Amino acid sequence: GIEIACGKYIVFHDADDFVENNFLYSLVKNIRNADLVVCSIDEQWFPVSDGYMDIRSFLSKPSMYNYVQYTNFSVNKLFKRDILIDNHIKFDTTLKLGEDALFISDYLKHCRRIRTIRQRLYHYIPHASSATNKYDEKYWDFSEYRNDAPLVRYPAVMVAPMQACILKEIINADPTTSTVLDPFCGSGTVLCEGQKLGLNVMGFDINPLAVLIATVQLEGIPEDCAVRSINAINTRLTMLNGNVKSYAFKSINKWFNDDIIVSLSVIRQAIIEETNERMRRFFWCCFAETVKKFSNTRTSTFKLHIKEQSKIEATVDDTITFFKEHIQNNYLKYVKDSTSSICIKCGDSKEHLAAMVADSVDLICTSPPYGDNHTTVTYGQFSILPLLWIDKKDLHIWDDTILE
């Protein structure tokens, strides 16, 4: 159809759908200063906005423009034929599902400006026999997945079995895939699933706490000294109790009770005296979870919000016991010696990506942390208290001002 069309513009229409009488008129009228026009689809929950959008702004706001009307439907749009022909943009006829999304993403690369109109001009009629309804209702449903006992409760982690499915599908399609990169790796979900499948893994993150957690998740702890190091730190915790100067940083008394500060200072010193780096990093992760649990911050949010005074006063100092139990409950999960290549870097992903050699990875799998709406996760506020407690020698502090 694209090849034999001779008009200036092209629209696509499913034979079993219908449109309003002014559908074509409205699209053509609005493409005057744009390369693409998008109207609303009546049966879709989220309406299209009204206005012109520069393509750079469009692509920089995925949480605003990721609804299916923008990216998954070709039928509610007016395309310029010369853009399609000049750039050889076609539908992938080998696909039974998702070909519209690939077609539109290819077209968007050649757009400078998009016109969006709120009018609901297109009507989509769903059918039980359609391609999108041929899958079992539980296909791609991971709602029952729970990671109820993480080493550190890091916010907004990816769903592990979902990433495993994605990676397996890609490896099956291309068995030469050997290296996966996550440039916004967080606590390392994608990388851990990739490692389980035998891939070499690379990850970047701007947050030193995330890098610490991801490193421990990937490298684990050495089997030959795990039990010995755990017994030794338990002994040090007993010996150091009452013999360590309280650690201090700005506003520490706001976020921790005095007795909690004393106990956390003991744990901190006991970890510092561990000589094995991998064991020390594992202990710091257990410590991070302990710090969060016994701080005066609310657990209902990732932001730093002080608890009610009555709850602060009711806090019982069971810090050292919790820390010991957390080690005991988790260490066996992390005893391993991986044979895959592991590369984790802390800092600005843009800089790390710019320094990479071309064709050095086979696959990028990631979930970028959008920063353009009220639902943005406050990773910094979540991480700051553990970071202030952990010895900086064991953190990848890439910016001297990061903890200020």
CSV table of N, CA and C in Angstrom, one decimal, residues 133-198:
chain,number,residue,atom,x,y,z
A,133,ASN,N,-5.6,-10.7,21.5
A,133,ASN,CA,-6.4,-11.5,22.4
A,133,ASN,C,-6.2,-13.0,22.3
A,134,LYS,N,-5.2,-13.4,21.5
A,134,LYS,CA,-4.9,-14.8,21.4
A,134,LYS,C,-4.1,-15.4,22.5
A,135,TYR,N,-3.5,-14.5,23.3
A,135,TYR,CA,-2.7,-15.0,24.4
A,135,TYR,C,-3.6,-15.3,25.6
A,136,ASP,N,-3.1,-16.3,26.4
A,136,ASP,CA,-3.8,-16.6,27.6
A,136,ASP,C,-3.8,-15.4,28.5
A,137,GLU,N,-4.8,-15.2,29.3
A,137,GLU,CA,-4.9,-14.0,30.1
A,137,GLU,C,-3.8,-13.9,31.2
A,138,LYS,N,-3.1,-15.0,31.4
A,138,LYS,CA,-2.0,-14.9,32.4
A,138,LYS,C,-0.7,-14.8,31.7
A,139,TYR,N,-0.7,-14.7,30.3
A,139,TYR,CA,0.6,-14.5,29.6
A,139,TYR,C,1.2,-13.1,30.0
A,140,TRP,N,2.4,-13.1,30.3
A,140,TRP,CA,3.1,-11.9,30.7
A,140,TRP,C,2.5,-11.3,32.0
A,141,ASP,N,2.0,-12.1,32.8
A,141,ASP,CA,1.4,-11.7,34.1
A,141,ASP,C,2.3,-12.1,35.2
A,142,PHE,N,3.0,-11.1,35.8
A,142,PHE,CA,3.9,-11.4,36.9
A,142,PHE,C,3.4,-10.8,38.3
A,143,SER,N,2.1,-10.6,38.3
A,143,SER,CA,1.5,-9.9,39.5
A,143,SER,C,1.7,-10.7,40.8
A,144,GLU,N,1.9,-12.0,40.7
A,144,GLU,CA,2.1,-12.8,41.9
A,144,GLU,C,3.5,-12.9,42.4
A,145,TYR,N,4.4,-12.3,41.6
A,145,TYR,CA,5.8,-12.3,42.0
A,145,TYR,C,6.1,-11.4,43.2
A,146,ARG,N,6.8,-11.9,44.1
A,146,ARG,CA,7.2,-11.1,45.3
A,146,ARG,C,8.6,-11.4,45.7
A,147,ASN,N,9.4,-10.4,45.9
A,147,ASN,CA,10.7,-10.6,46.5
A,147,ASN,C,10.6,-10.2,48.0
A,148,ASP,N,10.1,-11.1,48.8
A,148,ASP,CA,9.8,-10.7,50.2
A,148,ASP,C,11.0,-10.6,51.1
A,149,ALA,N,12.1,-11.1,50.7
A,149,ALA,CA,13.3,-11.1,51.6
A,149,ALA,C,14.5,-10.6,50.9
A,150,PRO,N,14.5,-9.3,50.4
A,150,PRO,CA,15.7,-8.9,49.7
A,150,PRO,C,16.9,-8.5,50.7
A,151,LEU,N,18.1,-8.5,50.2
A,151,LEU,CA,19.2,-8.1,51.1
A,151,LEU,C,19.0,-6.7,51.5
A,152,VAL,N,18.7,-5.8,50.5
A,152,VAL,CA,18.4,-4.4,50.8
A,152,VAL,C,17.1,-4.1,50.1
A,153,ARG,N,16.2,-3.4,50.7
A,153,ARG,CA,14.9,-3.1,50.1
A,153,ARG,C,15.1,-1.8,49.3
A,154,TYR,N,15.6,-2.0,48.1
A,154,TYR,CA,15.9,-0.8,47.2
A,154,TYR,C,14.6,-0.5,46.4
A,155,PRO,N,14.3,0.8,46.2
A,155,PRO,CA,13.0,1.2,45.6
A,155,PRO,C,12.9,0.8,44.1
A,156,ALA,N,11.6,0.6,43.7
A,156,ALA,CA,11.3,0.5,42.3
A,156,ALA,C,12.2,-0.5,41.5
A,157,VAL,N,12.4,-1.7,42.1
A,157,VAL,CA,13.2,-2.6,41.3
A,157,VAL,C,12.4,-3.3,40.2
A,158,MET,N,13.1,-3.8,39.2
A,158,MET,CA,12.5,-4.4,38.1
A,158,MET,C,12.0,-5.8,38.5
A,159,VAL,N,11.0,-6.4,37.8
A,159,VAL,CA,10.5,-7.7,38.1
A,159,VAL,C,11.4,-8.8,37.5
A,160,ALA,N,12.1,-9.5,38.4
A,160,ALA,CA,13.1,-10.4,38.0
A,160,ALA,C,12.7,-11.5,36.9
A,161,PRO,N,11.5,-12.2,37.2
A,161,PRO,CA,11.1,-13.2,36.2
A,161,PRO,C,10.8,-12.6,34.8
A,162,MET,N,10.3,-11.3,34.8
A,162,MET,CA,10.0,-10.7,33.5
A,162,MET,C,11.3,-10.4,32.7
A,163,GLN,N,12.4,-10.0,33.4
A,163,GLN,CA,13.6,-9.7,32.8
A,163,GLN,C,14.2,-11.1,32.3
A,164,ALA,N,14.1,-12.1,33.1
A,164,ALA,CA,14.5,-13.4,32.7
A,164,ALA,C,13.9,-13.9,31.4
A,165,CYS,N,12.6,-13.7,31.3
A,165,CYS,CA,11.8,-14.1,30.1
A,165,CYS,C,12.3,-13.3,28.8
A,166,ILE,N,12.5,-12.0,29.0
A,166,ILE,CA,13.0,-11.1,27.9
A,166,ILE,C,14.4,-11.6,27.4
A,167,LEU,N,15.3,-11.8,28.4
A,167,LEU,CA,16.6,-12.2,28.0
A,167,LEU,C,16.7,-13.6,27.4
A,168,LYS,N,15.9,-14.5,27.9
A,168,LYS,CA,15.8,-15.9,27.3
A,168,LYS,C,15.3,-15.8,25.9
A,169,GLU,N,14.3,-15.0,25.6
A,169,GLU,CA,13.8,-14.9,24.2
A,169,GLU,C,14.8,-14.3,23.3
A,170,ILE,N,15.6,-13.4,23.8
A,170,ILE,CA,16.6,-12.7,22.9
A,170,ILE,C,17.7,-13.7,22.7
A,171,ILE,N,18.2,-14.4,23.7
A,171,ILE,CA,19.2,-15.4,23.5
A,171,ILE,C,18.8,-16.5,22.6
A,172,ASN,N,17.6,-17.0,22.7
A,172,ASN,CA,17.1,-18.0,21.8
A,172,ASN,C,17.1,-17.5,20.4
A,173,ALA,N,16.7,-16.2,20.2
A,173,ALA,CA,16.7,-15.7,18.8
A,173,ALA,C,18.1,-15.4,18.3
A,174,ASP,N,19.0,-15.1,19.2
A,174,ASP,CA,20.4,-14.8,18.8
A,174,ASP,C,21.4,-15.5,19.8
A,175,PRO,N,21.7,-16.7,19.6
A,175,PRO,CA,22.6,-17.4,20.5
A,175,PRO,C,24.0,-16.8,20.7
A,176,THR,N,24.4,-15.9,19.8
A,176,THR,CA,25.7,-15.2,19.9
A,176,THR,C,25.7,-14.1,21.0
A,177,THR,N,24.5,-13.8,21.5
A,177,THR,CA,24.5,-12.8,22.6
A,177,THR,C,25.3,-13.2,23.8
A,178,SER,N,26.3,-12.4,24.1
A,178,SER,CA,27.2,-12.8,25.2
A,178,SER,C,27.3,-11.7,26.3
A,179,THR,N,27.0,-10.5,26.0
A,179,THR,CA,27.2,-9.4,26.9
A,179,THR,C,26.0,-8.5,27.0
A,180,VAL,N,25.5,-8.3,28.2
A,180,VAL,CA,24.3,-7.4,28.4
A,180,VAL,C,24.7,-6.2,29.2
A,181,LEU,N,24.2,-5.0,28.9
A,181,LEU,CA,24.5,-3.8,29.6
A,181,LEU,C,23.2,-3.2,30.1
A,182,ASP,N,23.2,-2.7,31.4
A,182,ASP,CA,22.1,-1.9,31.9
A,182,ASP,C,22.8,-0.6,32.4
A,183,PRO,N,22.6,0.5,31.6
A,183,PRO,CA,23.2,1.7,32.0
A,183,PRO,C,22.5,2.5,33.1
A,184,PHE,N,21.4,2.0,33.6
A,184,PHE,CA,20.7,2.5,34.8
A,184,PHE,C,20.4,1.3,35.7
A,185,CYS,N,21.4,0.6,36.2
A,185,CYS,CA,21.2,-0.8,36.7
A,185,CYS,C,20.6,-0.8,38.1
A,186,GLY,N,20.6,0.3,38.8
A,186,GLY,CA,20.0,0.2,40.2
A,186,GLY,C,20.6,-0.9,41.0
A,187,SER,N,19.8,-1.8,41.6
A,187,SER,CA,20.4,-2.8,42.4
A,187,SER,C,20.7,-4.1,41.7
A,188,GLY,N,20.6,-4.0,40.3
A,188,GLY,CA,21.2,-5.1,39.5
A,188,GLY,C,20.3,-6.2,39.0
A,189,THR,N,18.9,-6.0,39.0
A,189,THR,CA,18.0,-7.1,38.6
A,189,THR,C,18.3,-7.7,37.2
A,190,VAL,N,18.5,-6.8,36.2
A,190,VAL,CA,18.7,-7.3,34.9
A,190,VAL,C,20.1,-8.0,34.8
A,191,LEU,N,21.1,-7.5,35.5
A,191,LEU,CA,22.4,-8.1,35.5
A,191,LEU,C,22.4,-9.4,36.1
A,192,CYS,N,21.7,-9.5,37.2
A,192,CYS,CA,21.6,-10.8,37.9
A,192,CYS,C,21.0,-11.9,37.1
A,193,GLU,N,19.9,-11.5,36.4
A,193,GLU,CA,19.2,-12.5,35.5
A,193,GLU,C,20.1,-12.8,34.3
A,194,GLY,N,20.8,-11.9,33.8
A,194,GLY,CA,21.7,-12.1,32.7
A,194,GLY,C,22.9,-13.0,33.2
A,195,GLN,N,23.4,-12.8,34.4
A,195,GLN,CA,24.5,-13.7,34.9
A,195,GLN,C,24.0,-15.1,35.0
A,196,LYS,N,22.7,-15.3,35.5
A,196,LYS,CA,22.2,-16.7,35.7
A,196,LYS,C,22.1,-17.4,34.3
A,197,LEU,N,22.0,-16.6,33.2
A,197,LEU,CA,21.9,-17.2,31.9
A,197,LEU,C,23.3,-17.3,31.2
A,198,GLY,N,24.3,-17.0,32.0
A,198,GLY,CA,25.7,-17.2,31.5
A,198,GLY,C,26.2,-16.0,30.7
